[in-house]
Coordinates of C-alpha atoms and ligand atoms in Angstrom, one line a residue:
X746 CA -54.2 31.9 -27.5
X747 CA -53.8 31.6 -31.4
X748 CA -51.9 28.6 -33.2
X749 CA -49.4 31.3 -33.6
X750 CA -48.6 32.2 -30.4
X751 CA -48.5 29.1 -28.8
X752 CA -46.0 28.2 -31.1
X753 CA -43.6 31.2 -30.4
X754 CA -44.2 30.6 -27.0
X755 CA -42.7 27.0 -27.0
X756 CA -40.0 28.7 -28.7
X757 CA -39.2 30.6 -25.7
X758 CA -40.3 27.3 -23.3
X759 CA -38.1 25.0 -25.1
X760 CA -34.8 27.2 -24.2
X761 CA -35.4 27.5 -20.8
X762 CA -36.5 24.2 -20.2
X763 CA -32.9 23.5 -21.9
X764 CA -31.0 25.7 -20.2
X765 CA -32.3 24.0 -16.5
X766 CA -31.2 20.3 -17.6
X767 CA -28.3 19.5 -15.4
X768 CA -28.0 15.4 -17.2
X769 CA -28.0 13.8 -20.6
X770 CA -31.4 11.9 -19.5
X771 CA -33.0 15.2 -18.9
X772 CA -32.3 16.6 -22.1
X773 CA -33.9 13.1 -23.6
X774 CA -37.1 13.7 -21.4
X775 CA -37.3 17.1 -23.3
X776 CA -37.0 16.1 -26.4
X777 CA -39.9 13.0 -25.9
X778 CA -41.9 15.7 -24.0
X779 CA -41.5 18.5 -27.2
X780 CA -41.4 16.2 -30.1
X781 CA -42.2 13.3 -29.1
X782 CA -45.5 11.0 -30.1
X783 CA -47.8 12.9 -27.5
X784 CA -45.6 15.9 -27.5
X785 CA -45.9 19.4 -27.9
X786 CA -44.8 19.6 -31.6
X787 CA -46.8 17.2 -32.4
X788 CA -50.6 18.8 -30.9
X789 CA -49.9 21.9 -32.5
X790 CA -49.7 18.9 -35.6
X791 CA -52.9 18.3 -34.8
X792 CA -54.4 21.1 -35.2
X793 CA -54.1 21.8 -38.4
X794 CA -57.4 20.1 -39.6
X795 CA -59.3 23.0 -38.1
X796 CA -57.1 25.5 -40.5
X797 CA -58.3 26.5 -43.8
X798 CA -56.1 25.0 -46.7
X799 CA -54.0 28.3 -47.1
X800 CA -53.2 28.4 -43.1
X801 CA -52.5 24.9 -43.2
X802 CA -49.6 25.7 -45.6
X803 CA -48.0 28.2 -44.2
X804 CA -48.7 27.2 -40.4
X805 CA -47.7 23.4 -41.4
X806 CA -44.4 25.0 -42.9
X807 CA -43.8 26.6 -39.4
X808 CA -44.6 24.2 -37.2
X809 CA -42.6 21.7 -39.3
X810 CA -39.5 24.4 -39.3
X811 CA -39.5 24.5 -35.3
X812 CA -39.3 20.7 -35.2
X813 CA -36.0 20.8 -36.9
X814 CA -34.8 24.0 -34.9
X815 CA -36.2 21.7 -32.0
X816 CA -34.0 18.9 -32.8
X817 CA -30.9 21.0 -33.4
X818 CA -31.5 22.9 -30.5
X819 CA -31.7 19.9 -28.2
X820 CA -28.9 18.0 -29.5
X821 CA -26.8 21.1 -29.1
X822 CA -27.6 21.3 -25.7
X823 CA -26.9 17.5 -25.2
X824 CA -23.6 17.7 -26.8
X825 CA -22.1 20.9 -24.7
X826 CA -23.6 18.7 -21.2
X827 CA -20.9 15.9 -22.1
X828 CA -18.1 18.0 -22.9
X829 CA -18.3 20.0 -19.9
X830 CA -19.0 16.9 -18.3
X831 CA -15.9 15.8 -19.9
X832 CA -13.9 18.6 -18.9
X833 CA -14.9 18.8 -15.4
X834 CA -13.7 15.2 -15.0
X835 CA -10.2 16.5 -16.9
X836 CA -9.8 19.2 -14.8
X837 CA -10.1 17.0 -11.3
X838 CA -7.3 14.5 -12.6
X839 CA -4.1 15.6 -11.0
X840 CA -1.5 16.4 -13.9
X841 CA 1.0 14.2 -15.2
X842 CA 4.1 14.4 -13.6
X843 CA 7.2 13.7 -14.9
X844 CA 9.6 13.2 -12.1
X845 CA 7.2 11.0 -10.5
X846 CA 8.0 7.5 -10.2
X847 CA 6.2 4.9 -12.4
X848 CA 3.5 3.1 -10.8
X849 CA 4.3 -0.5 -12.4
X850 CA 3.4 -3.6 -10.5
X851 CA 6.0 -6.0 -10.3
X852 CA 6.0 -9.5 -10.9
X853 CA 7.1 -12.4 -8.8
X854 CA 7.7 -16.0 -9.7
X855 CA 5.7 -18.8 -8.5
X856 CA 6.8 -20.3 -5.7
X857 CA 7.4 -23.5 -7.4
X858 CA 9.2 -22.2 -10.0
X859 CA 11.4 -21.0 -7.1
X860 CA 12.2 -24.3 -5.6
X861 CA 12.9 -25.4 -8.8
X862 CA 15.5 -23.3 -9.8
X863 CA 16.9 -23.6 -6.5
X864 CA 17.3 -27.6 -6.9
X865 CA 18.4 -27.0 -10.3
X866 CA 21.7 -25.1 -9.4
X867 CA 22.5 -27.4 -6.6
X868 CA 22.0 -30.4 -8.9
X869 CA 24.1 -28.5 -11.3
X870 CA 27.0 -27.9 -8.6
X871 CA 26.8 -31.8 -8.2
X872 CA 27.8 -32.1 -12.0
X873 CA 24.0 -32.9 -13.2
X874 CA 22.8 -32.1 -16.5
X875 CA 19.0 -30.3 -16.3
X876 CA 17.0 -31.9 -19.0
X877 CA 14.3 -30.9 -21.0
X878 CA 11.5 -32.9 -22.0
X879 CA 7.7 -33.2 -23.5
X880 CA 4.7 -33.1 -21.9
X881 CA 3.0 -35.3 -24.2
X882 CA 4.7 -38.8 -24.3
X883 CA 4.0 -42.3 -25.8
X884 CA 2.4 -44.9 -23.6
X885 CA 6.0 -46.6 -24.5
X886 CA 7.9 -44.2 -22.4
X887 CA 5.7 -43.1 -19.5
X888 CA 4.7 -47.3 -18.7
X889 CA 6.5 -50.0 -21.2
X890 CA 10.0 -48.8 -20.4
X891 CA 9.5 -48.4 -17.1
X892 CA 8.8 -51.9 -16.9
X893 CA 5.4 -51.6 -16.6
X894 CA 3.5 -53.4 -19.4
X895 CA -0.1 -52.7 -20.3
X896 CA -1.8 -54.9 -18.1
X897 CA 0.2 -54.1 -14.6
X898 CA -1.9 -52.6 -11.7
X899 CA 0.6 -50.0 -11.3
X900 CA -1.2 -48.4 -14.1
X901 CA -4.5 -48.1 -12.8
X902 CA -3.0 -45.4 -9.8
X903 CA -1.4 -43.1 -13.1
X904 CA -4.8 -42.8 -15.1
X905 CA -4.0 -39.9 -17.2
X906 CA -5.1 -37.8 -20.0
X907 CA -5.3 -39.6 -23.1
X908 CA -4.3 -38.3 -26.9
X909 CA -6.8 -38.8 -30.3
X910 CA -3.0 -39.9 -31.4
X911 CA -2.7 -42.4 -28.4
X912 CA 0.0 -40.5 -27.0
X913 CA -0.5 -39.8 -23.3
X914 CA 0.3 -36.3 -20.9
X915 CA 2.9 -37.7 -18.9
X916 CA 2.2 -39.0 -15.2
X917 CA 5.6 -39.0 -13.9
X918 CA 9.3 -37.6 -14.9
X919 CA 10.1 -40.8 -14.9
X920 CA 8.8 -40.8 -18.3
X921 CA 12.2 -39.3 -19.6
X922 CA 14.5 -41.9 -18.7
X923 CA 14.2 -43.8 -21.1
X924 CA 15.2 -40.5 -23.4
X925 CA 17.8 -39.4 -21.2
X926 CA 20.0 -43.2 -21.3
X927 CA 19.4 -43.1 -25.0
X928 CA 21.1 -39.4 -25.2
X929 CA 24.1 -39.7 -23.2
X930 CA 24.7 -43.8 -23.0
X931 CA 27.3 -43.6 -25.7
X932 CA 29.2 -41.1 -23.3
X933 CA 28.6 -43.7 -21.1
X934 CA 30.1 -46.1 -23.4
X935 CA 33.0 -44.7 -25.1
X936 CA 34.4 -42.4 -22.3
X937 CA 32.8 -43.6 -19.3
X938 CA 31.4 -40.4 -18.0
X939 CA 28.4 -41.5 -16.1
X940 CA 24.5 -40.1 -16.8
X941 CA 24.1 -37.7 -14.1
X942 CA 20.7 -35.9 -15.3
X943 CA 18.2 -34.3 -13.4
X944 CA 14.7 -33.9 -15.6
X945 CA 12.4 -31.0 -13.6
X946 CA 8.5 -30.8 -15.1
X947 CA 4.7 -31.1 -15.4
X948 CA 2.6 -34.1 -14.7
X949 CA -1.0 -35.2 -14.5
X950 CA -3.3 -37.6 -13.5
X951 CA -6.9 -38.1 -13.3
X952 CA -7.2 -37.3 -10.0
X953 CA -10.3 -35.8 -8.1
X954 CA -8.9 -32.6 -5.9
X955 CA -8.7 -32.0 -2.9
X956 CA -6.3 -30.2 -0.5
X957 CA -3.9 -32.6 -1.1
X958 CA -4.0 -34.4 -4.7
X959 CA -3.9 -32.2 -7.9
X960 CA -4.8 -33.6 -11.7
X961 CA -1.5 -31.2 -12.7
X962 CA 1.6 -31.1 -10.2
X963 CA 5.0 -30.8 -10.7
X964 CA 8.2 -33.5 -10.0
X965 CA 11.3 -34.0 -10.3
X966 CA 13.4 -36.8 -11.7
X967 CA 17.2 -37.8 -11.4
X968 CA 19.3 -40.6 -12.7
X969 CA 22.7 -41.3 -11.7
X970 CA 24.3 -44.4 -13.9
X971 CA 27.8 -45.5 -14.0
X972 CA 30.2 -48.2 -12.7
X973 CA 29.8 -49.9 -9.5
X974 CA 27.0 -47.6 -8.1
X975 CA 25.4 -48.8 -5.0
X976 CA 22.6 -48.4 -2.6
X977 CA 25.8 -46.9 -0.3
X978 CA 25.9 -44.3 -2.8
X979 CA 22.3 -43.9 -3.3
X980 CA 22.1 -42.9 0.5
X981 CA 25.4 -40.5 0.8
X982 CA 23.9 -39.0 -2.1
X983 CA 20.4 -38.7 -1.4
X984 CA 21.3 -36.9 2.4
X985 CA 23.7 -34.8 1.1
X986 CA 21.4 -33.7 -1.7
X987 CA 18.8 -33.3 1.0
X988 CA 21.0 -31.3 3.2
X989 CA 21.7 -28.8 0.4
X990 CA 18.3 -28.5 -0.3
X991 CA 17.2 -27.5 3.2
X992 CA 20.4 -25.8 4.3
X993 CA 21.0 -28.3 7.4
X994 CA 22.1 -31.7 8.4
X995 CA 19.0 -34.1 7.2
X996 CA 18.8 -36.8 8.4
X997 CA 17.5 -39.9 6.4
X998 CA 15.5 -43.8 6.4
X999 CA 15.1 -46.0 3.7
X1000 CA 11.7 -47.7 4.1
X1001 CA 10.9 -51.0 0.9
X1002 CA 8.8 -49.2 -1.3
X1003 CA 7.4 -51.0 -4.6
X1004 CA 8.2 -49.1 -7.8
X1005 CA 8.1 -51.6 -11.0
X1006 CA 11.2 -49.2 -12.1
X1007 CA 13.3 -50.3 -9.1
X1008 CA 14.6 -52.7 -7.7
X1009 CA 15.2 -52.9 -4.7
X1010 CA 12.8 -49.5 -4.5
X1011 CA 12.6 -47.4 -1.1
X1012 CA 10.5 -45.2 0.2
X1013 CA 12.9 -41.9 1.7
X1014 CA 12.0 -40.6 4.7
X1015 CA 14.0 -37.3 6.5
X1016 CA 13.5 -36.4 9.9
X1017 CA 10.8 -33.8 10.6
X1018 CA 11.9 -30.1 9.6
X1019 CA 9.4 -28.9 11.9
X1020 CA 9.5 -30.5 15.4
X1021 CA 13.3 -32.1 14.8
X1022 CA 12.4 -35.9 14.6
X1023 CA 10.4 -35.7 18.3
X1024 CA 7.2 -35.7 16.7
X1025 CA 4.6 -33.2 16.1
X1026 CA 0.7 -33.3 13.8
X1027 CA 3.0 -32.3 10.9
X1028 CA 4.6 -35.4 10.5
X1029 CA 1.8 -37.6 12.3
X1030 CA 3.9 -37.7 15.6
X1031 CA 6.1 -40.1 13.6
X1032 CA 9.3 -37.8 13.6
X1033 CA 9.9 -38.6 10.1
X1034 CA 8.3 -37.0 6.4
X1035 CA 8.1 -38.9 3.5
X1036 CA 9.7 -37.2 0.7
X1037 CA 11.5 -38.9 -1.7
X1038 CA 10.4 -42.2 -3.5
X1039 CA 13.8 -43.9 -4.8
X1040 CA 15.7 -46.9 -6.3
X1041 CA 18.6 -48.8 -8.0
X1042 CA 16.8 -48.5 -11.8
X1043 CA 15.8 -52.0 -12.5
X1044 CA 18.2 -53.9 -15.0
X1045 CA 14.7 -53.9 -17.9
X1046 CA 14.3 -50.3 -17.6
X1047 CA 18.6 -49.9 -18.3
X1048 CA 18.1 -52.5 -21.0
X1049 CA 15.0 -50.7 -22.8
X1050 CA 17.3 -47.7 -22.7
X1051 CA 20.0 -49.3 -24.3
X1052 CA 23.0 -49.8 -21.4
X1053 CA 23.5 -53.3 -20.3
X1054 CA 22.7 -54.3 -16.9
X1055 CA 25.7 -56.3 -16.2
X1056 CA 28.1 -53.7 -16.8
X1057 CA 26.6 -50.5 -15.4
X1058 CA 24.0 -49.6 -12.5
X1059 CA 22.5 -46.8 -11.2
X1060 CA 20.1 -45.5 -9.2
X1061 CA 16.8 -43.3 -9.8
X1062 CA 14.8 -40.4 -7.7
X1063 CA 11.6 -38.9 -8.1
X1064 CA 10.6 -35.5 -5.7
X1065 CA 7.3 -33.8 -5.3
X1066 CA 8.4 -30.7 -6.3
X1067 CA 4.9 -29.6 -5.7
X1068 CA 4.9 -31.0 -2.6
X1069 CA 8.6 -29.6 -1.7
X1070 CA 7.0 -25.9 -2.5
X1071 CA 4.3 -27.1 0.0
X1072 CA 6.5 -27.7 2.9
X1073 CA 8.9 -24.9 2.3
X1074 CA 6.4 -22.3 2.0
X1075 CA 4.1 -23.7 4.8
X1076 CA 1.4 -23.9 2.0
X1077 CA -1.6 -26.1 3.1
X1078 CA -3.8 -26.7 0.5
X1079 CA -2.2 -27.7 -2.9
X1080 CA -5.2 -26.1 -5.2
X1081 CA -3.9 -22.7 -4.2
X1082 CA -1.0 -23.0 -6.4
X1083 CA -2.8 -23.8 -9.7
X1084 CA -5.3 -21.3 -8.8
X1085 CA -3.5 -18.3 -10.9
X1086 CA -4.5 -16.0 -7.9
X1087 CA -1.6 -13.0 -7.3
X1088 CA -2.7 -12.0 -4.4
X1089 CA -1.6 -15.4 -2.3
X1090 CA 1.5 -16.6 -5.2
X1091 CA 2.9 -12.5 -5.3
X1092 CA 3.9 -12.9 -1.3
X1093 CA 7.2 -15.1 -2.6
X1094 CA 9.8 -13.8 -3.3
X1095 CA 13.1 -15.3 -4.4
Ligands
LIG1318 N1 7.6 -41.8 -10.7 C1 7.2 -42.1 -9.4 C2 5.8 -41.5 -9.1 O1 5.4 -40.6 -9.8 C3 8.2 -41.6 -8.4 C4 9.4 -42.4 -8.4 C5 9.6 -43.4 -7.5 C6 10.5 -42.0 -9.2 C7 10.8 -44.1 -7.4 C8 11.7 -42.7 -9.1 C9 11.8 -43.8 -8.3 O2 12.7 -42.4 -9.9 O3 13.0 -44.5 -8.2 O4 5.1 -42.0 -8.3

């Protein structure tokens, strides 16, 4: 066979070969088998050192004329593969329907945010303000006014996250007292109406995790100051707080509980939701939960805030709100609710 006909017949060779690829990488394996560096195009190439000069011409002008029908013939094919490709895929999609309902995934909120706003509107009905407050807060407010100066051991259990400016991310809502007498003591003052605020948000601390302890939780903090307020009222308060909280009667102990804030401070115990106060592993066979650290606010923490001791008192609570999510939700390991994982947090619902 002639230079010639060779070439004619890979004319014909090259369309059927095309025709038979059923995928893109077919197609590619044609085009390295005709044109590539060993391919087809490319011996007849070769050949042209046996021609004389005038053959070389014309069969050079030939041969290099196929390559670019080649080419264009290839990427033809490859072109009409995808788009039928493309259009089979099309034509297998059911089609849009109007009338059908939208598919739209709804969100829930997080189960803290929940409690949250549930404690917010019974504080509320109690004649609470809800507060508002920073994150980030001087050393001044989350320790000094507090009555914890820089060298108290209380400090080393709040290790927290620590500004270039100095400033600190808070380690307790009890951070925004000191904010919250200076906002509303002149009420106080000049018309008597006593500082009932409740102050709901983020803390930290630099805490290794584990099922129980978190570096970012959440708390919340209430003040109650005014005339003649007692530990009496602390307690009436505190239960029926508790009660509303939980929809039943609560029952309540104060246990001494050291908080440089308070004095005298108290540990707040309620009897066991789960097994009534007979005991049960949830509350260590005890009968009673710990939930509530409180106190009557110590006269240097009202002083730092600008209300005098003598004339006014008041007491002071800080809740786990974290912890209160916990219990209500029966969740067991507190990592699962900084995790950012829908699947568990979607299941509540408010
Ligand atoms: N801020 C304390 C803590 O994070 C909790 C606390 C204890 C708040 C006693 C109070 C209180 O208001 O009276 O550990």
């Amino acid at each position: 066979m002639n230079n010639e006909e060779m070439l004619t017949q890979l004319k014909e060779r090259i369309k059927t070969d095309l025709t038979a690829a059923k995928e893109v990488a077919d197609i590619e394996a044609l085009r390295v088998s005709y044109l590539g560096k060993k391919g087809s195009i490319t011996d007849l190439l070769k050949c042209l050192k046996d021609l004389s000069e005038d053959e070389r011409k014309t069969f050079g002008q030939k041969v290099n004329k196929a390559k670019e029908e080649f080419t264009a013939l290839i990427d033809d094919a490859k072109k009409k593969l995808i788009e039928n490709e493309v259009k089979k895929e099309l034509d297998s999609m059911p089609e849009f329907d109007m009338t059908m309902p939208p598919r739209i995934r709804r969100g829930s909120y997080h189960p803290i945010t929940l409690v949250q706003r549930e404690c917010e509107e019974i504080f509320r009905s109690m004649g609470f303000t809800v507060e508002d407050y920073s994150e980030i807060v001087s050393e001044y407010e989350c320790f000094e006014s507090l009555n914890i100066p820089k060298d108290h051991p209380a400090r080393d259990m709040q290790d927290t996250y620590y500004l270039e400016n100095g400033q600190l991310l808070k380690t307790q809502t009890s951070a925004a007292q000191n904010a919250i007498y200076r906002k509303y003591r002149d009420a106080l003052i000049n018309e008597g109406k006593p500082i009932k605020a409740i102050f709901p948000g983020r803390c930290f601390r630099n805490e290794s995790t584990d099922a129980c302890h978190e570096n970012t939780f959440f708390q919340m903090e209430g003040v109650y100051v005014g005339k003649d307020i007692n530990i009496s009222n602390l307690i009436f308060f505190m239960k029926t707080m508790l009660s509303e909280v939980f929809k039943r009667d609560i029952k309540v102990r104060l246990r001494p509980g050291f908080f440089p804030f308070v004095e005298p401070g108290f540990e707040l115990d309620i009897n066991c939701l789960i097994c009534g106060g007979v005991g049960c592993p949830s509350c260590k066979h005890s009968g009673w939960l710990e939930l509530c650290p409180c106190g009557m606010i110590h006269p240097e923490v009202l002083k730092a805030g600008g209300i005098d001791p003598e004339e006014y008192t008041g007491f002071a609570f800080g809740r786990g709100l974290t912890r209160l999510a916990m219990m209500k939700y029966g969740i067991k390991d507190i990592r699962d609710l900084n995790s950012g994982n829908l699947k568990s947090m979607e299941q509540f619902q408010a």
